[in-house]
mmCIF file of C-alpha atoms in Angstrom:
data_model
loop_
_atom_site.group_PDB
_atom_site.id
_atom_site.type_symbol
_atom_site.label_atom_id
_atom_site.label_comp_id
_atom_site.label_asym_id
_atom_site.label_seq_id
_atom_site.Cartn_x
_atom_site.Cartn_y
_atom_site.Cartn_z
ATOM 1 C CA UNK A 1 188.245 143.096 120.166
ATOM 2 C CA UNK A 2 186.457 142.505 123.438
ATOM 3 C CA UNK A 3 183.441 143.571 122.610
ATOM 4 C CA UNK A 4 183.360 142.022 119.431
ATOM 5 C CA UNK A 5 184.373 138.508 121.693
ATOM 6 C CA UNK A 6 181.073 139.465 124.284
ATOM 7 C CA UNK A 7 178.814 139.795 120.946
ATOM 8 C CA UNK A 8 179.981 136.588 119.710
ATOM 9 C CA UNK A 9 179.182 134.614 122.877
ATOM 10 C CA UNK A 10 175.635 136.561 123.490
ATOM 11 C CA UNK A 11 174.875 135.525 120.034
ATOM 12 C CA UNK A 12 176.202 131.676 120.376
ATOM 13 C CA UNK A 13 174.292 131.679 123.567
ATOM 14 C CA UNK A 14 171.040 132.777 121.710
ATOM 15 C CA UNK A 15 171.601 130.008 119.388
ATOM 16 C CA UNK A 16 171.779 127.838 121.972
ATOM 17 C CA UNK A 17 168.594 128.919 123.588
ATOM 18 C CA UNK A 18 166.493 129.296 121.011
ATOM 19 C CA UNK A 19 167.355 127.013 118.184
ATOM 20 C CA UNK A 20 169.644 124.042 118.819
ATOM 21 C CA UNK A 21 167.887 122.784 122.197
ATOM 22 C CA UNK A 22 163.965 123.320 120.822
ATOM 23 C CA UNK A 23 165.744 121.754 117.904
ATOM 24 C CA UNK A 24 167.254 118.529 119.711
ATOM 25 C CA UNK A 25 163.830 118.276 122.632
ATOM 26 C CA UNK A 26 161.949 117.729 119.678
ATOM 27 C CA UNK A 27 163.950 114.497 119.026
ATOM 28 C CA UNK A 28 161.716 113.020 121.790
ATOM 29 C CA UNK A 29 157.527 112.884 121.476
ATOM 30 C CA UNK A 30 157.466 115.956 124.030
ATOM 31 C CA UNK A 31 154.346 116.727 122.938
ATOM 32 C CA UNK A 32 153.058 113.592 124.486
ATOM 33 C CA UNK A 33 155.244 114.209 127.391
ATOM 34 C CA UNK A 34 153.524 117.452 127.978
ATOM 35 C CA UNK A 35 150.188 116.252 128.013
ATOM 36 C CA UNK A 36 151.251 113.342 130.279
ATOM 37 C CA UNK A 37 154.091 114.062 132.103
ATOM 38 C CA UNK A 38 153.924 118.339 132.176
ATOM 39 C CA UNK A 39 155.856 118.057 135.737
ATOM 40 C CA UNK A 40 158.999 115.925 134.452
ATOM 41 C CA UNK A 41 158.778 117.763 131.360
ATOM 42 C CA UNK A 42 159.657 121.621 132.393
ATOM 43 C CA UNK A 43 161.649 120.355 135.153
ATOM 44 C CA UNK A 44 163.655 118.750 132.379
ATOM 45 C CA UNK A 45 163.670 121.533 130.113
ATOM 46 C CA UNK A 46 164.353 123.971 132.730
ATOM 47 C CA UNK A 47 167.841 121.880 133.350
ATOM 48 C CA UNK A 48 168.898 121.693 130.364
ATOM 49 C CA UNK A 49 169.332 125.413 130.195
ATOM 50 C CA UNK A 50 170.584 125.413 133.455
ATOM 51 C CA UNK A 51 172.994 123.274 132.529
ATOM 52 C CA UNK A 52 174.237 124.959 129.835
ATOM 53 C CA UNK A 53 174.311 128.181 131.200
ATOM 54 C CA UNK A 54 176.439 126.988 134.374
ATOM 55 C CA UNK A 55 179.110 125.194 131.921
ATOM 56 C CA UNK A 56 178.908 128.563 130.314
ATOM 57 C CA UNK A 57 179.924 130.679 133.657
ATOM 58 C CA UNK A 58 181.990 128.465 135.404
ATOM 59 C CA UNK A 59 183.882 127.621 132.616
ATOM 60 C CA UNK A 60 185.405 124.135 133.208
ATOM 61 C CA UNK A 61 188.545 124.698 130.283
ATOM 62 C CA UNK A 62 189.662 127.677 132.109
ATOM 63 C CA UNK A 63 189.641 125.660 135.741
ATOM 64 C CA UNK A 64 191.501 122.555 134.102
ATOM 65 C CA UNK A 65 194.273 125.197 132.659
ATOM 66 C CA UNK A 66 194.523 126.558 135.970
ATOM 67 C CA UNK A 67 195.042 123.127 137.432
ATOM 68 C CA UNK A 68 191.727 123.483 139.363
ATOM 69 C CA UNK A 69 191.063 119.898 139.603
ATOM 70 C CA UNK A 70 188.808 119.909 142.940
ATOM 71 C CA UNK A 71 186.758 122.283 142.031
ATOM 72 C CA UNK A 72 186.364 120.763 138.336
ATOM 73 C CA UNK A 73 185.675 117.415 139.927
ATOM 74 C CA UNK A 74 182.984 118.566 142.655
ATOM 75 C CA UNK A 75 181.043 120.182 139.561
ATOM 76 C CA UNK A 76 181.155 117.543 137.595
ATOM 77 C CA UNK A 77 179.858 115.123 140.835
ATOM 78 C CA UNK A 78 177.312 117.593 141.458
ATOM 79 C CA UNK A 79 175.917 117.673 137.766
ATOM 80 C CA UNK A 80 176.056 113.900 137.397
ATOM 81 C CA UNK A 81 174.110 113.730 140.578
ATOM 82 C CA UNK A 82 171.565 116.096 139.783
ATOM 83 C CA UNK A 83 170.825 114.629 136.377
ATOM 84 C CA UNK A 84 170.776 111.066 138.179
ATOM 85 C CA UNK A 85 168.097 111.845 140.249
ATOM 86 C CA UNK A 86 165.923 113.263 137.180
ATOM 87 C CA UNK A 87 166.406 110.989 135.039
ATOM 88 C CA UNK A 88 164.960 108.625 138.525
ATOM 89 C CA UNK A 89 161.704 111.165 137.959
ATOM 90 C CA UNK A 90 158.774 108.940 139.372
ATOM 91 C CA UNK A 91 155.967 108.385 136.958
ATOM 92 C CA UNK A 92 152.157 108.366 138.087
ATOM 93 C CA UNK A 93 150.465 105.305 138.833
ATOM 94 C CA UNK A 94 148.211 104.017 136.087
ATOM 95 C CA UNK A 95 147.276 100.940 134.593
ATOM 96 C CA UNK A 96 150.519 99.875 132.511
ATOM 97 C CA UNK A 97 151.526 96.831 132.765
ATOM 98 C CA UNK A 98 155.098 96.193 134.562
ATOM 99 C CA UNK A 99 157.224 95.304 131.896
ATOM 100 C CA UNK A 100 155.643 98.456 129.993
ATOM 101 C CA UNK A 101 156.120 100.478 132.652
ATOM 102 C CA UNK A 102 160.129 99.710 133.200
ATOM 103 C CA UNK A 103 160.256 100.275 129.166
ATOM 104 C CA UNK A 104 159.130 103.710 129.839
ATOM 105 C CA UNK A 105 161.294 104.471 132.532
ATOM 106 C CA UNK A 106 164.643 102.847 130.995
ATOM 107 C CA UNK A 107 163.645 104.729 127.940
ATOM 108 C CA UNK A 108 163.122 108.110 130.063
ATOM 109 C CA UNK A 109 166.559 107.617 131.960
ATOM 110 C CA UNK A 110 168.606 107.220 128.405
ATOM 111 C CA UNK A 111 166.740 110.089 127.036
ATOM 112 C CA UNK A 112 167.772 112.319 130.097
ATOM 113 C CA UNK A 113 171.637 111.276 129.698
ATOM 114 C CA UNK A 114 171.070 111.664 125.919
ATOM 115 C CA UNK A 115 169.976 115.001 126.242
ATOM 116 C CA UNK A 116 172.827 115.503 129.037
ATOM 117 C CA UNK A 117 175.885 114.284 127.002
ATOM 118 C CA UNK A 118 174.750 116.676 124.189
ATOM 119 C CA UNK A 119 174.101 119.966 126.019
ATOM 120 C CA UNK A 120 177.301 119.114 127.823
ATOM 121 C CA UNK A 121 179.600 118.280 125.022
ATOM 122 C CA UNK A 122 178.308 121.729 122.944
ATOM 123 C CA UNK A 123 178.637 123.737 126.017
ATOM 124 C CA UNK A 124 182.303 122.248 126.923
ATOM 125 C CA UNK A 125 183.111 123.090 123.066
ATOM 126 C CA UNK A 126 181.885 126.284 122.800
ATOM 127 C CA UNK A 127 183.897 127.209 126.242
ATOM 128 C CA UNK A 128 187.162 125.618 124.972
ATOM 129 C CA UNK A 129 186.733 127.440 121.901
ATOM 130 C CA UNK A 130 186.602 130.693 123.655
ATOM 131 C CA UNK A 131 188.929 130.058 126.094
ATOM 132 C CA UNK A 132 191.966 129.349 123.215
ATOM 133 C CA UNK A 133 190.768 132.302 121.928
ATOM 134 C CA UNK A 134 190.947 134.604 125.278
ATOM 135 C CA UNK A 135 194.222 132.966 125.650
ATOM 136 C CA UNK A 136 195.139 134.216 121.971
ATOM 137 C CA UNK A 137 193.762 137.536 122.747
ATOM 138 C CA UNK A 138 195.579 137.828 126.353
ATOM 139 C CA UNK A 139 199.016 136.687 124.605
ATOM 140 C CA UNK A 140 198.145 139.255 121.834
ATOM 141 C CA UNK A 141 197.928 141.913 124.602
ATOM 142 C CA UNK A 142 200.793 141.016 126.251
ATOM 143 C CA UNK A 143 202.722 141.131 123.311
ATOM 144 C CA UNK A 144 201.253 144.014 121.949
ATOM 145 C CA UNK A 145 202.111 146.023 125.326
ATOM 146 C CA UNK A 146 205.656 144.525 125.161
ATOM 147 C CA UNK A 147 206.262 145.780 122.277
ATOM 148 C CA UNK A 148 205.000 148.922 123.032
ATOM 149 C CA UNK A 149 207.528 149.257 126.068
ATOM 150 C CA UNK A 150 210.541 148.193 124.049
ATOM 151 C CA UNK A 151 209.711 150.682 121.515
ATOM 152 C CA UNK A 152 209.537 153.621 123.695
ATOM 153 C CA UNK A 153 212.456 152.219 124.961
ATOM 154 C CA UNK A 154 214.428 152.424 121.854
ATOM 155 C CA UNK A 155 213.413 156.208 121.343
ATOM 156 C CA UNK A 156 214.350 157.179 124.820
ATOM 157 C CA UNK A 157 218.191 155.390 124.129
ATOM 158 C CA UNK A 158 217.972 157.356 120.839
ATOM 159 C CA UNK A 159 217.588 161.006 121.814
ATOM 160 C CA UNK A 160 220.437 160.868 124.858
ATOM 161 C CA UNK A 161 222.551 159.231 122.198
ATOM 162 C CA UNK A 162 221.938 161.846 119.758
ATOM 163 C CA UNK A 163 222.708 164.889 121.672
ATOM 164 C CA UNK A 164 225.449 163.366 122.793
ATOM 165 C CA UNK A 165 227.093 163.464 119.715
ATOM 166 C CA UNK A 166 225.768 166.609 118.745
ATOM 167 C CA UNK A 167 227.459 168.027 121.576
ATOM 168 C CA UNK A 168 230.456 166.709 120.647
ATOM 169 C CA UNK A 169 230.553 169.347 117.604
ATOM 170 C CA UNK A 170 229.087 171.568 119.629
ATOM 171 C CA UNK A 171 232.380 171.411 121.975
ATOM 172 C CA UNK A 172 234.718 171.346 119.115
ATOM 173 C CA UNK A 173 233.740 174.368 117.883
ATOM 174 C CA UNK A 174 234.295 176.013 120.703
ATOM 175 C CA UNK A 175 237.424 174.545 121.337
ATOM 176 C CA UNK A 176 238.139 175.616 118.044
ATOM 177 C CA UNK A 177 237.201 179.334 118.454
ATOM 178 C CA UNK A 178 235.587 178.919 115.392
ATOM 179 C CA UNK A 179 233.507 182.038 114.100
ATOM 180 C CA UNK A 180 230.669 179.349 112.763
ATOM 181 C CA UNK A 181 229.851 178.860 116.804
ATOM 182 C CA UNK A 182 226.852 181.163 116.710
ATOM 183 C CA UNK A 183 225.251 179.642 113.979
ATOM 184 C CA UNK A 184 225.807 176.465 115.430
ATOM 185 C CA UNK A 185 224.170 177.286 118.447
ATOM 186 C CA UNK A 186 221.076 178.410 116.057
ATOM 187 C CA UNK A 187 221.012 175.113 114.351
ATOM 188 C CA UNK A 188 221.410 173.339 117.648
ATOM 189 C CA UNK A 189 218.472 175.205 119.109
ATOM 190 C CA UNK A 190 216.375 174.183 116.421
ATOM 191 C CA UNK A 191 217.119 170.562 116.439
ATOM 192 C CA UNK A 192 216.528 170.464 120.193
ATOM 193 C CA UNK A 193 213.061 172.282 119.156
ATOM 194 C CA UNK A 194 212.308 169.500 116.862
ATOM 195 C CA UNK A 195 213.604 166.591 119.185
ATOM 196 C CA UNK A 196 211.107 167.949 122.097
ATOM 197 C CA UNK A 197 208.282 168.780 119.907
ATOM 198 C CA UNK A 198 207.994 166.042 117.534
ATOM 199 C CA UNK A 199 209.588 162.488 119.024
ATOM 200 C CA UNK A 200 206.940 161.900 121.465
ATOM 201 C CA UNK A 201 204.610 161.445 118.547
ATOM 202 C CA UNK A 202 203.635 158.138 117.000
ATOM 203 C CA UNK A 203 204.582 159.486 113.423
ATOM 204 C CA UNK A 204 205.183 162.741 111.733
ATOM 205 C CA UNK A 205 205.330 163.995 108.166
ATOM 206 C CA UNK A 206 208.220 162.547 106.467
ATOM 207 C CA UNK A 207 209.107 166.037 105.214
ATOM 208 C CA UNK A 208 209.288 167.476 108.662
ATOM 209 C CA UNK A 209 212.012 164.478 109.212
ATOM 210 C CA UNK A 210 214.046 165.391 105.942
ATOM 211 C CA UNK A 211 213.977 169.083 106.931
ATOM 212 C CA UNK A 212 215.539 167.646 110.589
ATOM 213 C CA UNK A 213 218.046 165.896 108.785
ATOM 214 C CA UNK A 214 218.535 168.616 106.349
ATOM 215 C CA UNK A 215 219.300 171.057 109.246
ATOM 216 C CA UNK A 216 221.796 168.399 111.268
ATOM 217 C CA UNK A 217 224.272 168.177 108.209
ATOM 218 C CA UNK A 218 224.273 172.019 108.057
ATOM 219 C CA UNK A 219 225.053 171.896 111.776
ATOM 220 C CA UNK A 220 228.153 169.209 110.848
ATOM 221 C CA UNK A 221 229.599 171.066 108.060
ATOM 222 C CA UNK A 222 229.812 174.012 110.032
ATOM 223 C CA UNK A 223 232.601 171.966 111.865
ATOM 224 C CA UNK A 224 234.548 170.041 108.958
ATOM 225 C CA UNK A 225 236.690 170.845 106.185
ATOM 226 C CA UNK A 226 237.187 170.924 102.871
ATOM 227 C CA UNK A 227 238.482 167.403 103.282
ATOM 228 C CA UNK A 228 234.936 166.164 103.571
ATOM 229 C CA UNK A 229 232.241 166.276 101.083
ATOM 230 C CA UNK A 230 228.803 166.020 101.699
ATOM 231 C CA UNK A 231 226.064 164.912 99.370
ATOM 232 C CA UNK A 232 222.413 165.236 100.005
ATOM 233 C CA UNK A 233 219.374 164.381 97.672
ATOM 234 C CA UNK A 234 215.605 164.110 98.300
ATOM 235 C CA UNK A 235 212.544 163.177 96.177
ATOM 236 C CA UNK A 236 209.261 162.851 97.624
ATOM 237 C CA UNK A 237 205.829 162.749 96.401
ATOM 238 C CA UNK A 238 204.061 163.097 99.413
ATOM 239 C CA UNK A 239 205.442 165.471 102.251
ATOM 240 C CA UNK A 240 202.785 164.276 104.488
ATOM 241 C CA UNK A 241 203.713 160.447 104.405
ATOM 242 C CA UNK A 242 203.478 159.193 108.359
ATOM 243 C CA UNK A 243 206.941 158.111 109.274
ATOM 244 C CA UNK A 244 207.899 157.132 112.907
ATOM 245 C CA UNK A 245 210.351 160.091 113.970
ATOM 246 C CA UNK A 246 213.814 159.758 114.092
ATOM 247 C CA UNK A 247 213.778 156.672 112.552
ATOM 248 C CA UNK A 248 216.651 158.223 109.290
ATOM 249 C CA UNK A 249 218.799 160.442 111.351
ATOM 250 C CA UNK A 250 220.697 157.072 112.890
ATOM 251 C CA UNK A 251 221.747 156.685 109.457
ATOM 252 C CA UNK A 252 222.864 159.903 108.806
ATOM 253 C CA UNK A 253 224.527 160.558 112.352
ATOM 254 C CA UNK A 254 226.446 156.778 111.869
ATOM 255 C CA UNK A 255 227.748 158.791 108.259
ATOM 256 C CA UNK A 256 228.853 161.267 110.038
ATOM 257 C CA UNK A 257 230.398 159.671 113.079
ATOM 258 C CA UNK A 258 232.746 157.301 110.649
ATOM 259 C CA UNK A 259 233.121 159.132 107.422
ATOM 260 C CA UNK A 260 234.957 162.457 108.296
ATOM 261 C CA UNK A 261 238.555 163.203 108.893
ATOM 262 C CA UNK A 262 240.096 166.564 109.060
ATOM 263 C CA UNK A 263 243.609 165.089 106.905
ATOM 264 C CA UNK A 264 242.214 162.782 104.203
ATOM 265 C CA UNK A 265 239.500 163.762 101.407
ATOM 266 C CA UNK A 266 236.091 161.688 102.265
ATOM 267 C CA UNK A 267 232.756 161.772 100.652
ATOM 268 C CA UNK A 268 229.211 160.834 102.526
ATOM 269 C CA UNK A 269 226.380 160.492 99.915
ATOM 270 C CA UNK A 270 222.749 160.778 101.420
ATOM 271 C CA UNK A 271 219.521 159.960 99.353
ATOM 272 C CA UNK A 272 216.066 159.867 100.614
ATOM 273 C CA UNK A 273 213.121 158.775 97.916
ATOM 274 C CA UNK A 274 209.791 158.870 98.866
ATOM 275 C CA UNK A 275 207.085 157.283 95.834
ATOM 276 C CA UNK A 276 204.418 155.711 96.067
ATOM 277 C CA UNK A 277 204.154 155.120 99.241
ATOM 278 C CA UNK A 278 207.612 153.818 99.961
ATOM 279 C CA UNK A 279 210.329 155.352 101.713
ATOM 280 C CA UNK A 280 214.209 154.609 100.431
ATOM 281 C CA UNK A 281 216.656 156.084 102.078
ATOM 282 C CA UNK A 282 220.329 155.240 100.888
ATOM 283 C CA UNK A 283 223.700 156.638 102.701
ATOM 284 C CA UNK A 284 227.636 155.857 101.817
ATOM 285 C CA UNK A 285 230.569 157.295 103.643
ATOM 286 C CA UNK A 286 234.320 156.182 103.478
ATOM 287 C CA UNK A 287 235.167 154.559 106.695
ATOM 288 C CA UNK A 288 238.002 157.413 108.135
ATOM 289 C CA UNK A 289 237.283 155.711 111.569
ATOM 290 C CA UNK A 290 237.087 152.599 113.106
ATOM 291 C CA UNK A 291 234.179 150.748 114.707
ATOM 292 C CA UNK A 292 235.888 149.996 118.399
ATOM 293 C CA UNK A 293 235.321 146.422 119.613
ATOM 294 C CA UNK A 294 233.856 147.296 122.801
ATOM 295 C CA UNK A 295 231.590 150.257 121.234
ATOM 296 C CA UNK A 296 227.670 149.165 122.234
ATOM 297 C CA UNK A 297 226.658 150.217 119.143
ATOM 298 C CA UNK A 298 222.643 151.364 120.264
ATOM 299 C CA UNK A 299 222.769 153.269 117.079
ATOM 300 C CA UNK A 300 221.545 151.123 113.875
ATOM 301 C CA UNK A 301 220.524 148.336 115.463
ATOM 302 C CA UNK A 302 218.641 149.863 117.920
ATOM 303 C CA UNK A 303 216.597 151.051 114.544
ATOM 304 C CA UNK A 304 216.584 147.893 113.008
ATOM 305 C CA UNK A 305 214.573 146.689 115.976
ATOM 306 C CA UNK A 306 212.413 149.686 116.189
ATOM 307 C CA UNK A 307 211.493 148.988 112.490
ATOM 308 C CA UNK A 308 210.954 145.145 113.440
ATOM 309 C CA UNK A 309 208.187 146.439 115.782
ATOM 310 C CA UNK A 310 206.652 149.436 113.728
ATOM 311 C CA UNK A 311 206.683 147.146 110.229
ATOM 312 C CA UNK A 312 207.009 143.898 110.970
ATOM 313 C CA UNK A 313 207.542 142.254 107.123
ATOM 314 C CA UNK A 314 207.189 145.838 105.882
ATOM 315 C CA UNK A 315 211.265 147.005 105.522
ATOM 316 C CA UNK A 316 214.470 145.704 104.841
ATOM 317 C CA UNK A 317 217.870 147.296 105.662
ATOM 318 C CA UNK A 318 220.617 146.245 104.089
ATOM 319 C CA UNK A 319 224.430 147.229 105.083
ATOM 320 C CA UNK A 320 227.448 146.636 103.454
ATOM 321 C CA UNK A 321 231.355 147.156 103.881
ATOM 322 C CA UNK A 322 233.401 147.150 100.822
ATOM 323 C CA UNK A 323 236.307 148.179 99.340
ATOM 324 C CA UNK A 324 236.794 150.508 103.150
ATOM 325 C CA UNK A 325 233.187 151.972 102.271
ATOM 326 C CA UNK A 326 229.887 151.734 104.368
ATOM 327 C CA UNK A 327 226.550 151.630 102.230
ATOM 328 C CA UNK A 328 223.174 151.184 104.335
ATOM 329 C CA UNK A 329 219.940 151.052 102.277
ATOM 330 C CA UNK A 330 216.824 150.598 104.048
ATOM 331 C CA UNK A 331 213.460 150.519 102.278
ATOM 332 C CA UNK A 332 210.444 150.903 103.826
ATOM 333 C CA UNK A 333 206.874 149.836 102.422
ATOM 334 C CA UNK A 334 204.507 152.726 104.566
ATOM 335 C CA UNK A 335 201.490 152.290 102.846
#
C-alpha cells in the first residue's frame, strides 16, 4: 500500500512539473517576457517549482494537525515575503512612458500573486489529500495490528482452556480405574500432537479439523455411559478448504461440557457441511448441567469474536435454548 501511495505522489508531482504549470505560465505572453525580461522570467519560473516542491515536503496539513502553528506561520511569512519581493522585480530603464510603465509593473505584481495563489492552493490540496489518506492508512494499520493481537489472543485463551477440560476426563478415568485409560492416553497424545502442530497456523484444511474433532469425541466416550448418545455427521466437498484452526471444537467441547450425565439418557447431535465453499456446522445437546452465574464463559464467545476478526460480514452464529435444549448453528461463507 505504501508503495503504491509513493507512486501516486511521484506521478502527481510529474503532473505538476510538466503539464499543469507549462500549462498555467502560458496564461501570460512569456514568450515576450523571455525575450524582454529573460532575468525575471526564470527567476519566476524557477519559484514556482520551488514553491511547490517545499509545500510538498514540509507539508503544512500535517503541521496544522499536529498543532504546529509557529512553524506553519513562519513558512507562510517567509513565502509571502519572498514572493513580495519578486513580484517588486525592477524592470530596465527604457523609453515607456510613466503611466505605461506602472501598468506593466501593477500588471507583473498581480500576475506573480496569480501564479502564487494557484501553485499554492494545488499544492495545499494535493498535501491534504494525502495526508487524510496517510491518516486512513495509519488508522488502517493500527487497526489491522490490533486485531491481529486480539486474535492471537483469543487462540492462546483457547488452547489452556481446552486441555483443561480434557484433563478433566483424563483424571476421571483414572479415578475411575477404568480399563479405557490407555487408549485415552493415545487419543490424548494425539490431540496434543495436533494442538502443537497445527494452531500456530493461520488456517488449515478443514478436514484435518474434522478429523481433530472426530478424535476428541472418541476420547469423551471413552469416559461416558450408555446414558449419553453421541451423534456425529460430516459432508464435505473439499477437504482442503482453509479454515482458521480450532475455530469448531468450542462447539463441540461446550456439547460436551453441558450435555452429559452419568443418571439421565442425553443425546448431543454434531453436523459439519462443507459445499461450495461454505462451512455449516450445527450441534444440539440436552442441557444435563447448568451454566453457573459467575462462569467467564471464554468458550463461544471468545469464537464469536475470533470469527468477527477472521470474517468480518462473512458468518453468522446463531444459539438457541429451548424446550431445556442448546442448538448453536454457525455458518461460515470461506470463499
Amino acid at each position: 500500500m505504501k508503495k503504491k501511495y509513493n507512486k501516486i505522489a511521484i506521478y502527481i508531482d510529474l503532473f505538476f512539473c510538466i503539464v499543469m504549470l507549462p500549462l498555467v505560465i502560458t496564461l501570460v505572453p512569456v514568450d515576450k517576457w523571455i525575450i524582454h525580461h529573460p532575468d525575471f522570467t526564470l527567476i519566476l519560473i524557477l519559484y514556482l517549482y520551488a514553491l511547490y516542491f517545499t509545500y510538498r515536503n514540509i507539508n503544512i496539513p500535517s503541521l496544522i494537525i499536529r498543532r504546529k502553528f509557529g512553524r506553519v506561520f513562519s513558512l507562510l511569512l517567509i513565502l509571502l515575503g519572498v514572493t513580495t519581493l519578486i513580484s517588486m522585480f525592477p524592470l530596465p530603464e527604457n523609453e515607456v512612458s510613466p503611466l505605461t510603465e506602472n501598468f506593466r509593473r501593477h500588471l507583473r505584481m498581480q500576475t506573480v500573486w496569480f501564479f502564487f495563489l494557484i501553485v499554492t492552493g494545488f499544492s495545499l490540496s494535493i498535501s491534504l489529500t494525502f495526508e487524510l489518506f496517510r491518516q486512513m492508512l495509519s488508522k488502517q494499520e493500527i487497526e489491522a495490528e490490533k486485531d491481529k493481537a486480539e486474535l492471537a489472543l483469543y487462540k492462546a485463551q483457547i488452547n489452556p482452556h481446552f486441555l483443561f477440560n480434557t484433563l478433566n476426563t483424563l483424571y476421571g478415568l483414572i479415578l475411575s480405574q477404568s480399563d479405557r485409560t490407555e487408549s485415552a492416553f493415545i487419543k490424548f497424545s494425539n490431540i496434543l500432537k495436533y494442538m502443537y502442530s497445527q494452531t500456530t497456523q493461520e488456517t488449515i484444511p478443514v478436514s484435518s479439523e474434522i478429523a481433530y474433532i472426530r478424535q476428541y469425541i472418541d476420547l469423551q466416550l471413552l469416559r461416558l455411559n450408555q446414558h449419553t448418545h453421541v451423534s456425529f455427521e460430516e459432508q464435505t466437498d473439499n477437504g482442503q478448504l482453509p479454515i482458521p484452526p480450532m475455530i469448531l471444537i468450542t462447539f463441540v467441547e461446550n456439547a460436551f461440557k453441558y450435555g452429559t450425565s452419568p443418571d439421565e439418557d442425553c443425546e448431543i447431535i454434531i453436523r459439519i457441511v462443507v459445499k461450495d465453499g461454505i462451512l455449516t456446522m450445527t450441534t444440539e445437546n440436552d442441557i444435563m448441567q447448568k451454566k453457573p452465574a459467575d462462569d467467564s464463559s471464554i468458550g463461544i464467545e471468545n469464537c464469536r469474536k475470533r470469527l468477527a476478526l477472521q470474517y468480518p460480514n462473512k458468518f453468522s452464529l446463531i444459539t438457541s435454548n429451548q424446550n431445556n435444549r442448546f442448538k448453536t448453528k454457525l455458518t461460515i461463507h470461506v470463499q
